[in-house]
Coordinates of C-alpha atoms and ligand atoms in Angstrom, one line a residue:
V269 CA 120.4 91.5 114.3
T270 CA 118.9 92.4 110.6
S271 CA 118.3 89.8 108.0
S272 CA 121.7 90.4 106.4
D273 CA 123.5 90.1 109.9
Q274 CA 122.6 86.6 111.4
W275 CA 125.7 86.7 113.7
D276 CA 124.3 86.1 117.2
P277 CA 127.2 86.6 119.7
D278 CA 125.6 84.5 122.5
Q279 CA 125.4 81.4 120.2
Y280 CA 128.9 82.0 119.1
H281 CA 130.2 82.2 122.6
R282 CA 128.6 78.9 123.6
F283 CA 131.9 77.2 122.7
R284 CA 134.1 80.2 123.6
A285 CA 137.0 78.1 125.3
E286 CA 137.3 75.7 122.2
R287 CA 137.2 78.3 119.6
S288 CA 139.9 80.3 121.3
R289 CA 142.5 77.6 121.1
P290 CA 143.5 77.8 117.5
F291 CA 143.4 81.6 118.2
F292 CA 146.3 81.4 120.6
D293 CA 148.1 78.9 118.4
L294 CA 147.8 81.3 115.4
V295 CA 149.1 84.1 117.3
S296 CA 152.0 82.2 118.8
L297 CA 153.3 81.4 115.1
I298 CA 154.1 85.5 114.9
E299 CA 157.7 86.0 115.3
R300 CA 158.0 88.4 118.0
D301 CA 161.7 89.5 117.6
R302 CA 160.9 90.6 113.9
T303 CA 158.1 93.4 115.3
P304 CA 159.0 96.9 115.5
L305 CA 160.6 98.1 119.0
L306 CA 157.8 100.7 119.7
G307 CA 155.3 97.6 118.9
P308 CA 153.8 96.5 115.9
S309 CA 150.6 97.9 114.2
V310 CA 147.9 94.9 113.9
V311 CA 144.9 94.6 112.0
D312 CA 142.4 91.5 112.9
L313 CA 140.1 91.0 109.9
G314 CA 136.6 89.6 111.0
C315 CA 137.5 90.2 114.6
G316 CA 134.0 89.1 116.0
T317 CA 133.0 90.3 119.5
G318 CA 136.7 91.5 119.8
E319 CA 137.9 89.9 122.9
L320 CA 140.4 87.9 121.1
T321 CA 141.3 91.3 119.3
A322 CA 142.2 92.5 122.7
E323 CA 144.2 89.5 123.6
A324 CA 146.2 89.6 120.6
H325 CA 146.9 93.4 121.1
R326 CA 148.2 92.7 124.6
M327 CA 150.4 89.5 123.4
L328 CA 151.8 91.3 120.9
D329 CA 152.4 94.5 122.6
A330 CA 150.9 96.4 119.8
R331 CA 151.2 100.0 119.2
V332 CA 147.7 100.2 117.7
T333 CA 145.3 97.5 116.8
V334 CA 142.3 97.8 114.3
G335 CA 139.5 95.2 114.6
I336 CA 137.3 95.0 111.4
D337 CA 134.2 93.2 111.0
S338 CA 131.0 93.5 108.7
S339 CA 128.5 92.4 111.4
A340 CA 127.0 95.1 113.5
A341 CA 125.8 92.7 116.0
M342 CA 129.4 91.4 116.7
L343 CA 131.0 94.9 116.6
E344 CA 128.3 96.2 119.3
Q345 CA 129.8 93.8 121.8
A346 CA 133.5 94.7 120.7
V347 CA 133.2 98.3 121.9
V348 CA 133.7 97.3 125.6
H349 CA 137.3 96.1 124.7
A350 CA 138.3 99.5 122.5
S351 CA 140.8 101.9 124.2
P352 CA 142.6 104.8 122.3
R353 CA 145.2 102.1 120.8
L354 CA 142.4 99.3 120.1
T355 CA 139.7 100.3 117.8
F356 CA 137.0 98.5 116.0
E357 CA 135.7 99.3 112.5
A358 CA 132.9 98.0 110.4
G359 CA 134.2 96.8 106.9
D360 CA 134.5 93.9 104.4
L361 CA 137.6 91.9 105.0
A362 CA 137.8 91.0 101.5
A363 CA 138.2 94.7 100.6
Y364 CA 141.1 95.3 102.8
P365 CA 143.1 97.5 102.8
G366 CA 141.0 99.7 100.6
D367 CA 142.5 103.1 99.3
G368 CA 144.6 105.2 101.6
V369 CA 145.1 102.9 104.6
S370 CA 148.7 102.7 105.8
P371 CA 150.7 99.5 105.8
V372 CA 150.4 97.3 109.0
D373 CA 153.2 94.9 110.5
I374 CA 150.7 92.1 111.3
V375 CA 147.7 91.2 109.5
I376 CA 145.8 88.6 111.7
S377 CA 142.4 86.6 110.7
N378 CA 141.0 84.1 112.6
A379 CA 137.9 81.9 111.4
A380 CA 136.7 84.7 109.1
M381 CA 138.2 84.3 105.7
Q382 CA 136.1 81.2 104.7
W383 CA 133.3 83.4 104.4
V384 CA 134.5 85.2 101.1
P385 CA 135.6 83.4 98.1
D386 CA 138.7 83.7 95.9
H387 CA 141.5 83.5 98.5
E388 CA 144.2 83.8 96.3
T389 CA 143.1 87.4 95.5
V390 CA 142.4 88.1 99.3
L391 CA 145.6 87.0 100.4
A392 CA 147.4 88.9 97.4
R393 CA 145.6 92.1 98.8
W394 CA 146.5 91.4 102.3
A395 CA 150.1 90.8 101.5
D396 CA 150.3 94.1 99.7
A397 CA 148.8 95.7 103.2
L398 CA 152.1 94.7 104.8
T399 CA 155.1 96.7 105.6
E400 CA 158.5 95.5 104.7
H401 CA 158.8 92.7 107.4
G402 CA 155.2 92.4 107.9
Q403 CA 153.5 89.1 108.8
L404 CA 150.4 87.3 108.0
A405 CA 148.6 84.9 110.5
V406 CA 145.4 83.3 109.1
Q407 CA 143.3 80.4 110.3
V408 CA 140.3 79.0 108.6
P409 CA 138.3 75.7 109.2
G410 CA 139.4 73.0 107.1
N411 CA 136.5 70.5 107.9
V412 CA 134.1 71.0 105.0
D413 CA 134.4 66.9 104.6
H414 CA 133.1 66.3 108.3
A415 CA 129.4 65.0 108.5
S416 CA 128.5 68.3 110.3
H417 CA 128.9 69.9 106.9
V418 CA 128.2 67.4 104.4
V419 CA 124.8 66.5 106.2
A420 CA 123.8 70.3 106.4
A421 CA 124.6 70.6 102.4
A422 CA 122.6 67.2 101.7
V423 CA 119.5 68.5 103.9
A424 CA 119.5 71.8 102.0
A425 CA 119.3 69.9 98.5
E426 CA 116.3 67.8 99.8
P427 CA 113.2 68.2 97.9
A428 CA 111.5 69.1 101.1
F429 CA 113.3 72.5 101.0
E430 CA 113.5 73.4 97.4
E431 CA 110.6 75.8 97.8
A432 CA 112.0 77.5 101.0
F433 CA 115.3 78.2 99.1
A434 CA 113.7 79.3 95.8
P435 CA 113.6 83.0 96.7
S436 CA 117.2 83.2 97.1
G437 CA 118.3 81.2 94.2
G438 CA 118.8 77.9 95.9
P439 CA 120.9 76.6 98.9
P440 CA 123.9 78.7 99.7
L441 CA 126.5 76.2 99.3
D442 CA 129.2 77.7 97.4
A443 CA 130.7 79.0 100.7
V444 CA 131.9 75.7 101.5
H445 CA 134.1 75.5 98.5
H446 CA 136.1 78.7 99.2
V447 CA 138.9 77.0 101.8
L448 CA 141.6 75.8 99.5
A449 CA 143.7 72.8 100.3
P450 CA 146.7 73.2 103.0
E451 CA 149.3 72.8 100.0
R452 CA 147.6 75.5 97.6
Y453 CA 147.8 78.0 100.4
A454 CA 151.5 77.2 100.6
E455 CA 151.8 77.6 96.8
V456 CA 150.0 81.0 97.1
L457 CA 152.2 82.2 99.9
D458 CA 155.1 81.6 98.0
E459 CA 153.8 83.1 94.7
L460 CA 153.2 85.8 96.8
G461 CA 156.9 86.3 97.5
F462 CA 156.8 85.8 101.2
A463 CA 160.5 85.0 102.6
A464 CA 159.4 82.4 105.2
Q465 CA 156.0 80.4 105.8
Q466 CA 154.5 77.8 107.8
V467 CA 151.4 76.1 106.7
R468 CA 149.7 73.6 109.1
L469 CA 146.7 71.5 109.3
Q470 CA 145.7 70.6 112.9
V471 CA 143.0 68.6 114.4
Y472 CA 141.3 70.1 117.5
G473 CA 139.4 67.7 119.4
H474 CA 136.4 68.8 121.4
H475 CA 134.6 66.7 123.7
L476 CA 130.9 68.0 123.2
A477 CA 128.0 66.9 125.9
S478 CA 126.4 64.9 123.0
T479 CA 125.8 64.4 119.2
S480 CA 123.3 67.0 119.3
E481 CA 125.7 69.6 120.4
V482 CA 127.4 69.7 117.4
V483 CA 124.1 71.4 115.9
E484 CA 124.6 74.2 118.8
W485 CA 128.2 74.7 117.5
V486 CA 127.4 75.1 113.7
K487 CA 124.2 77.2 114.7
G488 CA 126.7 79.7 115.9
T489 CA 128.8 79.7 112.6
S490 CA 128.3 77.8 109.3
L491 CA 124.5 77.3 109.4
T492 CA 124.0 81.1 109.6
R493 CA 124.2 80.9 106.0
F494 CA 121.1 79.0 105.8
Q495 CA 119.7 81.1 108.3
R496 CA 120.3 84.2 106.4
V497 CA 118.1 83.1 103.5
L498 CA 115.3 80.9 105.0
E499 CA 112.2 82.2 106.8
P500 CA 112.4 81.5 110.4
A501 CA 109.9 78.6 110.4
D502 CA 111.8 76.9 107.4
F503 CA 114.9 77.3 109.2
D504 CA 113.5 75.6 112.3
R505 CA 112.3 73.0 110.1
F506 CA 115.7 72.7 108.6
L507 CA 117.4 72.3 111.9
V508 CA 114.9 69.5 113.3
A509 CA 115.9 67.8 109.8
Y510 CA 119.6 68.3 110.1
R511 CA 119.5 67.1 113.7
T512 CA 117.9 63.8 112.8
R513 CA 120.3 63.2 109.8
L514 CA 123.3 64.1 111.8
I515 CA 122.6 61.7 114.6
E516 CA 121.9 59.2 112.3
T517 CA 125.1 59.7 110.6
L518 CA 127.5 60.1 113.5
G519 CA 125.5 58.0 116.0
D520 CA 124.1 59.5 119.4
H521 CA 127.2 59.6 121.7
E522 CA 127.3 61.3 125.3
P523 CA 130.0 63.0 125.1
Y524 CA 130.6 63.6 121.3
F525 CA 134.4 63.7 120.2
Y526 CA 134.1 66.3 117.4
A527 CA 137.5 66.3 115.6
F528 CA 137.6 69.6 113.9
K529 CA 140.4 70.1 111.3
R530 CA 141.7 73.8 110.9
I531 CA 144.4 75.0 108.6
L532 CA 146.8 77.5 110.1
L533 CA 148.8 79.9 107.8
W534 CA 151.8 82.1 108.7
A535 CA 154.2 84.1 106.5
R536 CA 156.6 86.7 106.8
R537 CA 157.7 89.2 103.9
Ligands
SAM298 C1 133.7 82.7 113.3 S1 133.6 84.3 113.7 C2 135.2 84.6 114.2 C3 135.5 86.0 115.1 C4 136.8 86.2 115.7 N1 137.7 86.2 114.4 C5 137.1 84.8 116.5 O1 138.0 84.3 116.4 O2 136.3 84.5 117.5 C6 133.5 85.1 111.8 C7 133.5 86.6 111.8 O3 133.7 86.8 110.6 C8 132.8 88.1 110.3 N2 132.9 88.1 108.9 C9 132.2 87.3 107.9 N3 132.2 87.9 106.7 C10 133.1 89.0 106.7 C11 133.4 89.9 105.9 N4 133.4 89.7 104.5 N5 134.2 91.1 106.3 C12 134.1 91.1 107.6 N6 133.9 90.2 108.5 C13 133.3 89.2 108.0 C14 131.7 87.8 110.9 O4 130.9 88.7 111.1 C15 132.0 87.0 112.2 O5 132.2 88.0 113.3

């Protein structure tokens, strides 16, 4: 894992079962009777370690599936799922499809688009990548107003971390603003001319062993943006401050019920 790649597959997989539920809900939005008889071509953008890509490939009876991710550490684990009709590539989901890429029947992206800005433009590019009756299925977290995020931003802005974040130009907070309101996604899909759409806000309730398990959860995802720019000792210090403040805010519960909002988008051309 290099400094530009803080994805840690083991940390991410600590909550594998909880994280896969929205993926299955997302895939179930795809209209199977609209896909080509020989099976659809599928791309999974921000595919991570690929086991869910393999699930989608199987569930959709795909003719070919390509998983694309920018993290070498995640892709390294995806290789075990590869087959002649299911392949994995390094790439930037925001730049998809790029020049010379053939149109695909289904674009899936689960819990990945929140890492890039300008979702209007990204969704327009993905819409252009679709075949005539192609479908788009995208899930992003919609919980930036939850204490797990709000407290991280507040701790990062504390004077105690000013020096630590200085070399990278300040705490990396803009990423939390990338996700749009559900109704804005609906408008964007309409503006892009999709014939049918569904946009849904869903709360996934997760029973974690304790409040401090929330730290373990976000360490595998949203805190990686802090880890990427901090020295290891500063990141450890950040984690201690974050855990303390989070428990003060949420209370020290065993178990802790983590109510996690997610936005699921589906659209068909
Ligand atoms: C939370 S994981 C989700 C992985 C998988 N889709 C799943 O549902 O388990 C987010 C993934 O997005 C990838 N990612 C983040 N920014 C990306 C980018 N600009 N281009 C491609 N992949 C990106 C990360 O490397 C990571 O594997």
